Amino acid sequence: MDIQNVGKIIQTGLEGTEAVGGGQDKAVGKTSDFEKVRMDKLEQEEQVTGLKASDIQYNDNILNRMDARQVQNDFLRQVQARGEGKELEVLSEHIQKTQASLEKTRATLPAVDKSEFSGAIQNYFKESETRFKALDSMYQEISSGDRPHSLQDLLKMQMQIQGISQNIEMLSKVVDKVVDGMKTILRTQV
């Protein structure tokens, strides 16, 4: 995108404000100048970021079988390194790390409020947060002794934590890409 294209977009926007009278109806089947400018902006954002809002959604299957096996093996290795009975301690550390990245991502969300992706990103984040809260609640019940558990249950929880962490990491990358795209668009418009 060069300065001439930006000038054309601005010119179209200015002509649109002058051309549309207060009480005039637009012709049926014609696209308003405002809508044309809006669509141009959306296309620019998609070109710069390479994303579409419909592509941003929570992924339940983010871990493939090899990743899942690796997560389980890593968890068991960490438990063995600390000694028997330390499963909840290891799980607690993973939950704390996930919570920290959730908070870090939450802090970056206001940067995309004016983007077309804002709604999709907010929904993605809320889904991640909801799943994390449910998992944290389950962990609290287990650690307080209110809920019986087995090593298999803890392995499943670790898998879910890893899935949430990877979704949060993915969301963080999407936010960074959208913010970079918005900065690029703003720089080209100046």
PDB file of N, CA and C in Angstrom, residues 7-19 33-38:
ATOM      1  N   GLY A   7      -4.390   8.120  -0.137  1.00  0.00           N
ATOM      2  CA  GLY A   7      -5.045   9.352  -0.582  1.00  0.00           C
ATOM      3  C   GLY A   7      -6.380   9.076  -1.236  1.00  0.00           C
ATOM      4  N   LYS A   8      -6.447   8.011  -2.048  1.00  0.00           N
ATOM      5  CA  LYS A   8      -7.712   7.648  -2.697  1.00  0.00           C
ATOM      6  C   LYS A   8      -8.755   7.241  -1.669  1.00  0.00           C
ATOM      7  N   ILE A   9      -8.340   6.494  -0.665  1.00  0.00           N
ATOM      8  CA  ILE A   9      -9.273   6.069   0.380  1.00  0.00           C
ATOM      9  C   ILE A   9      -9.805   7.276   1.131  1.00  0.00           C
ATOM     10  N   ILE A  10      -8.914   8.184   1.483  1.00  0.00           N
ATOM     11  CA  ILE A  10      -9.344   9.388   2.199  1.00  0.00           C
ATOM     12  C   ILE A  10     -10.257  10.222   1.314  1.00  0.00           C
ATOM     13  N   GLN A  11      -9.898  10.367   0.042  1.00  0.00           N
ATOM     14  CA  GLN A  11     -10.713  11.134  -0.895  1.00  0.00           C
ATOM     15  C   GLN A  11     -12.103  10.513  -1.016  1.00  0.00           C
ATOM     16  N   THR A  12     -12.160   9.190  -1.142  1.00  0.00           N
ATOM     17  CA  THR A  12     -13.449   8.503  -1.238  1.00  0.00           C
ATOM     18  C   THR A  12     -14.275   8.758   0.011  1.00  0.00           C
ATOM     19  N   GLY A  13     -13.615   8.708   1.177  1.00  0.00           N
ATOM     20  CA  GLY A  13     -14.319   8.967   2.428  1.00  0.00           C
ATOM     21  C   GLY A  13     -14.844  10.386   2.495  1.00  0.00           C
ATOM     22  N   LEU A  14     -14.036  11.348   2.045  1.00  0.00           N
ATOM     23  CA  LEU A  14     -14.465  12.744   2.059  1.00  0.00           C
ATOM     24  C   LEU A  14     -15.592  12.979   1.069  1.00  0.00           C
ATOM     25  N   GLU A  15     -15.480  12.400  -0.115  1.00  0.00           N
ATOM     26  CA  GLU A  15     -16.550  12.549  -1.101  1.00  0.00           C
ATOM     27  C   GLU A  15     -17.835  11.930  -0.584  1.00  0.00           C
ATOM     28  N   GLY A  16     -17.688  10.816   0.136  1.00  0.00           N
ATOM     29  CA  GLY A  16     -18.863  10.142   0.680  1.00  0.00           C
ATOM     30  C   GLY A  16     -19.592  11.000   1.688  1.00  0.00           C
ATOM     31  N   THR A  17     -18.856  11.771   2.478  1.00  0.00           N
ATOM     32  CA  THR A  17     -19.512  12.613   3.470  1.00  0.00           C
ATOM     33  C   THR A  17     -20.198  13.800   2.810  1.00  0.00           C
ATOM     34  N   GLU A  18     -19.641  14.290   1.704  1.00  0.00           N
ATOM     35  CA  GLU A  18     -20.262  15.410   0.999  1.00  0.00           C
ATOM     36  C   GLU A  18     -21.423  14.941   0.135  1.00  0.00           C
ATOM     37  N   ALA A  19     -21.296  13.751  -0.443  1.00  0.00           N
ATOM     38  CA  ALA A  19     -22.284  13.275  -1.403  1.00  0.00           C
ATOM     39  C   ALA A  19     -23.573  12.824  -0.737  1.00  0.00           C
ATOM     40  N   ASP A  33     -20.931   4.877  -0.207  1.00  0.00           N
ATOM     41  CA  ASP A  33     -19.510   5.221  -0.165  1.00  0.00           C
ATOM     42  C   ASP A  33     -18.894   4.818   1.173  1.00  0.00           C
ATOM     43  N   PHE A  34     -19.660   5.009   2.235  1.00  0.00           N
ATOM     44  CA  PHE A  34     -19.170   4.617   3.555  1.00  0.00           C
ATOM     45  C   PHE A  34     -18.862   3.124   3.591  1.00  0.00           C
ATOM     46  N   GLU A  35     -19.770   2.332   3.057  1.00  0.00           N
ATOM     47  CA  GLU A  35     -19.585   0.876   3.044  1.00  0.00           C
ATOM     48  C   GLU A  35     -18.371   0.487   2.202  1.00  0.00           C
ATOM     49  N   LYS A  36     -18.153   1.179   1.106  1.00  0.00           N
ATOM     50  CA  LYS A  36     -16.977   0.903   0.270  1.00  0.00           C
ATOM     51  C   LYS A  36     -15.691   1.169   1.044  1.00  0.00           C
ATOM     52  N   VAL A  37     -15.642   2.311   1.731  1.00  0.00           N
ATOM     53  CA  VAL A  37     -14.458   2.660   2.514  1.00  0.00           C
ATOM     54  C   VAL A  37     -14.258   1.641   3.632  1.00  0.00           C
ATOM     55  N   ARG A  38     -15.353   1.266   4.291  1.00  0.00           N
ATOM     56  CA  ARG A  38     -15.264   0.284   5.374  1.00  0.00           C
ATOM     57  C   ARG A  38     -14.725  -1.047   4.864  1.00  0.00           C
TER      58      ARG A  38
END
